[in-house]
DNA sequence: AACCAGGTACCTA
DNA sequence: TAGGTACATGGT
């Protein structure tokens, strides 16, 4: 089945992005992405390939989810419901972004449909290099060993927030996750499980300011982590990962500043308004060139 | 071998 | 409010 994109979508570019990451919650090979997930309570394994106007989805294993729910999952995951032309129209004359729009044309943000995944990554990713952060994530996922087996290959599933909240701190320590991060993770996962930090409840807030304030009132969730989750899971298109090291590196190049302050970067990024999220994602990509 | 990682909480003045 | 520090460990 085909999931159509609103505006340009270049599957290959998002595919290449996914290939560079080392996220064990999807499997990337031969221009195809496979992912196991629990959708609407049912275990599903599906694969995604590029299609002329969107993504092509093949379901390999399905324990009972509706096809429309799987389509919606893919639409959310690859952010296909967003009109990317709206972003391009806004930044076509932007000095930082315009030189890269041709190269990045059709590239879309890869989202975290599962908010526990988004929060876990936000906490694990704090202050350490990404390679190591992925090692830590993989250790957590493999520890639970929840998976869908298909043609002798394991496709890992994200453990539930409840399971993560119950994991002893010393088990996290054995994985070389710091005591502090273990506490952050357990606390956040418990709040997802209980409800306050669940996707459903966070989506009920009516303003960015309010939801940001609520999220950052939780221990371990600062402005960077909250905005990361707002971007990648809740799709707040005006979110900015305040304090982000990568974004500072972008500004060293684009604005020729030796050491950009968090305040300066935030002020400049806020000028992108409702396009801040895509501005961020695109500027991160420019660092790889 | 320092210094930096897609930070945050906590402390001090 | 502003500025410093511990955390914990791999990468470069």
XYZ file of C-alpha atoms (C1' of nucleotides) in Angstrom:
314
model
C 0.000 0.000 0.000
C 1.074 3.572 -0.652
C 1.226 6.366 1.889
C 1.230 9.677 0.063
C 3.312 12.651 1.109
C 2.115 16.233 1.204
C 4.699 17.969 -0.948
C 8.121 16.607 -1.896
C 9.467 13.467 -0.272
C 12.767 11.870 -1.197
C 12.776 8.520 0.545
C 16.405 7.937 -0.366
C 17.535 10.934 1.661
C 15.701 9.947 4.783
C 16.899 6.395 4.164
C 20.506 7.587 4.068
C 19.941 9.486 7.279
C 18.604 6.332 8.918
C 21.576 4.379 7.667
C 23.968 6.769 9.387
C 22.176 6.426 12.688
C 22.658 3.243 14.615
C 19.154 2.904 15.950
C 18.416 -0.747 16.600
C 14.650 -0.175 16.424
C 14.703 -0.366 12.667
C 16.619 -2.342 10.124
C 18.028 -0.703 7.008
C 19.146 -2.695 3.980
C 18.851 -2.571 0.191
C 16.920 0.697 -0.036
C 14.377 -0.790 2.352
C 13.580 -0.034 5.961
C 12.005 -2.632 8.201
C 10.510 -1.890 11.570
C 8.750 -3.860 14.263
C 6.366 -1.966 16.493
C 3.357 -2.458 18.671
C 0.550 -0.675 16.882
C -2.772 -0.374 18.605
C -1.728 -3.221 20.899
C -0.697 -5.587 18.131
C 2.792 -6.609 17.111
C 3.521 -5.626 13.539
C 6.537 -5.913 11.247
C 6.478 -3.860 8.080
C 8.868 -2.611 5.459
C 8.998 0.737 3.730
C 10.452 1.607 0.329
C 10.323 4.751 -1.750
C 7.395 5.464 -4.045
C 6.968 8.297 -6.567
C 4.740 10.450 -4.363
C 5.330 8.966 -0.949
C 6.200 5.664 0.694
C 5.339 2.105 -0.199
C 4.496 -0.102 2.770
C 4.491 -3.899 2.874
C 3.256 -5.631 5.993
C 5.306 -8.734 6.799
C 3.843 -9.721 10.156
C 0.613 -8.487 11.665
C -1.018 -9.877 14.790
C -4.173 -7.855 14.330
C -3.648 -4.164 13.625
C -5.770 -2.407 11.013
C -3.997 -1.523 7.800
C -5.046 2.074 8.240
C -3.296 2.199 11.611
C -0.097 0.921 10.012
C -0.431 3.548 7.290
C -0.893 6.240 9.914
C 2.158 4.975 11.758
C 4.290 5.347 8.637
C 2.772 8.743 7.878
C 3.717 9.912 11.349
C 7.142 8.243 11.343
C 8.291 9.856 8.090
C 6.325 13.040 8.741
C 4.473 12.699 5.448
C 1.378 14.696 6.388
C 3.334 17.942 6.578
C 3.488 20.210 3.556
C 7.223 20.598 3.118
C 6.716 23.316 0.494
C 5.531 25.585 3.272
C 8.986 25.322 4.854
C 10.813 25.805 1.554
C 8.782 28.902 0.729
C 9.771 30.411 4.040
C 13.523 29.758 3.850
C 14.279 30.040 0.140
C 16.140 33.297 0.786
C 17.635 32.345 4.117
C 21.423 32.629 4.090
C 21.982 29.663 6.358
C 19.635 27.281 4.603
C 19.187 28.286 0.985
C 22.589 26.948 -0.191
C 21.548 23.474 0.986
C 17.941 23.266 -0.145
C 18.806 21.629 -3.426
C 20.849 18.895 -1.799
C 18.274 18.308 0.899
C 15.165 18.685 -1.255
C 12.577 16.163 -0.117
C 14.402 15.201 3.077
C 12.002 14.754 5.983
C 12.462 14.528 9.696
C 12.358 11.015 11.050
C 9.971 11.057 13.978
C 9.558 8.920 17.063
C 6.000 7.653 16.959
C 6.521 6.086 20.376
C 7.004 8.870 22.903
C 8.838 6.562 25.312
C 11.402 6.069 22.547
C 11.684 9.841 22.135
C 12.133 10.461 25.851
C 14.600 7.626 26.238
C 16.704 8.986 23.410
C 16.480 12.509 24.803
C 17.817 11.383 28.172
C 20.435 8.950 26.869
C 21.660 11.540 24.375
C 22.361 14.194 26.963
C 25.953 15.399 26.912
C 27.562 12.307 25.383
C 28.588 11.632 21.812
C 25.949 10.057 19.625
C 27.850 6.879 18.885
C 28.037 6.081 22.538
C 24.407 7.115 23.036
C 23.391 4.540 20.431
C 25.475 1.899 22.184
C 23.565 2.645 25.368
C 20.217 2.528 23.614
C 21.082 -0.789 22.034
C 22.037 -2.244 25.409
C 18.681 -1.271 26.847
C 16.731 -2.683 23.903
C 18.720 -5.913 23.834
C 18.381 -6.351 27.573
C 14.601 -6.637 27.230
C 14.971 -8.672 24.058
C 11.436 -7.997 22.911
C 11.288 -8.681 19.227
C 9.468 -10.024 16.211
C 11.286 -12.903 14.547
C 10.983 -13.020 10.777
C 13.041 -15.239 8.468
C 15.500 -15.854 11.325
C 16.143 -12.160 11.848
C 15.274 -10.355 15.074
C 13.435 -7.072 14.722
C 13.576 -5.411 18.102
C 10.590 -3.793 19.749
C 10.718 -0.801 22.058
C 10.135 -1.962 25.636
C 7.157 -0.375 27.338
C 7.500 2.623 29.636
C 6.258 0.439 32.461
C 9.031 -2.112 31.915
C 11.665 0.603 31.721
C 10.427 2.296 34.873
C 10.756 -1.002 36.716
C 14.342 -1.700 35.641
C 16.668 -1.384 38.660
C 19.185 1.441 38.622
C 22.021 -1.038 38.993
C 20.969 -2.764 35.781
C 21.253 0.581 34.020
C 24.635 1.052 35.682
C 25.779 -2.315 34.318
C 25.067 -0.914 30.878
C 27.298 2.100 31.695
C 24.322 4.410 31.990
C 25.009 6.896 34.767
C 23.100 6.714 38.015
C 21.660 10.129 37.306
C 20.422 9.207 33.853
C 19.006 5.965 35.204
C 17.009 7.987 37.720
C 15.866 10.436 35.052
C 14.801 7.560 32.817
C 12.958 5.667 35.500
C 11.159 8.797 36.638
C 10.112 9.842 33.152
C 9.059 6.337 32.152
C 6.909 6.061 35.275
C 5.178 9.322 34.381
C 4.576 8.127 30.824
C 3.113 4.929 32.201
C 0.956 6.689 34.775
C -0.288 9.195 32.217
C 1.038 12.729 32.733
C 3.873 12.370 30.211
C 1.984 10.070 27.845
C 1.611 11.222 24.252
C -2.124 11.420 24.653
C -1.972 13.714 27.622
C 0.823 15.934 26.275
C -1.129 16.435 23.060
C -3.949 17.980 25.062
C -2.009 21.096 25.988
C -3.066 24.056 23.904
C 0.156 25.972 23.773
C 3.822 25.337 23.220
C 4.731 27.395 26.286
C 2.466 25.432 28.581
C 3.534 21.985 27.434
C 7.198 23.018 27.527
C 6.818 24.297 31.072
C 5.077 21.126 32.155
C 7.653 18.853 30.565
C 10.626 20.700 32.012
C 9.118 20.522 35.498
C 10.169 16.857 35.479
C 13.582 15.961 36.780
C 15.969 15.155 33.938
C 13.929 16.965 31.313
C 15.537 20.310 30.560
C 14.839 22.633 27.640
C 16.872 20.557 25.192
C 15.202 17.257 26.022
C 11.707 18.719 26.120
C 12.136 20.376 22.746
C 13.632 17.231 21.272
C 10.513 15.323 22.246
C 8.255 18.174 21.124
C 9.918 18.042 17.714
C 10.354 14.384 17.114
C 7.275 12.932 18.719
C 4.675 15.646 19.249
C 5.522 17.489 16.014
C 5.667 20.971 17.429
C 7.016 22.716 14.358
C 8.172 25.742 16.282
C 10.278 23.697 18.730
C 13.994 24.444 19.072
C 16.423 22.171 20.948
C 17.770 24.976 23.086
C 21.418 24.561 24.024
C 22.074 21.911 21.384
C 25.783 21.405 20.730
C 25.279 20.565 17.068
C 23.274 23.699 16.465
C 26.044 25.741 18.064
C 28.499 24.170 15.659
C 26.229 25.192 12.789
C 26.301 28.792 13.973
C 30.090 28.781 14.254
C 30.119 28.228 10.510
C 27.101 30.184 9.331
C 27.377 33.200 11.596
C 31.173 33.105 12.018
C 30.981 33.231 15.784
C 33.707 31.561 17.810
C 31.531 30.388 20.632
C 27.804 31.035 20.092
C 25.876 31.423 23.317
C 22.750 29.415 23.969
C 20.796 32.666 24.125
C 22.070 33.824 20.730
C 21.305 30.541 19.012
C 17.850 30.415 20.549
C 17.066 33.973 19.535
C 18.146 33.333 15.964
C 16.362 29.998 15.727
C 13.128 31.467 17.098
C 13.109 33.780 14.083
C 12.206 30.763 11.960
C 8.895 30.692 13.821
C 6.747 27.732 12.909
C 9.607 26.461 10.719
C 12.118 26.172 13.540
C 11.800 22.413 13.717
C 12.627 21.852 10.055
C 15.243 24.592 10.176
C 16.898 22.654 12.996
C 16.714 19.311 11.246
C 18.058 20.750 8.004
C 20.858 22.677 9.714
C 21.936 19.487 11.471
C 22.182 17.826 8.061
C 24.432 20.591 6.761
C 26.995 19.620 9.380
C 27.543 16.330 7.568
C 28.560 17.933 4.280
C 46.238 13.966 26.245
C 43.150 17.418 26.640
C 38.765 18.696 25.215
C 34.368 17.855 23.344
C 29.985 15.200 23.158
C 22.617 16.509 19.721
C 22.591 18.548 28.926
C 20.710 18.917 33.594
C 20.460 19.779 38.396
C 22.423 21.879 41.989
C 25.240 25.136 44.323
C 27.135 29.792 45.204
C 27.209 34.826 45.252
C 19.832 36.079 37.405
C 24.459 34.621 36.316
C 28.160 31.599 36.499
C 30.574 27.345 37.991
C 30.605 22.161 38.774
C 29.642 17.128 39.064
C 27.989 13.543 36.509
C 30.198 9.255 33.343
C 32.496 7.737 29.549
C 33.654 7.304 24.602
C 35.458 9.826 20.524
C 38.892 12.591 18.233
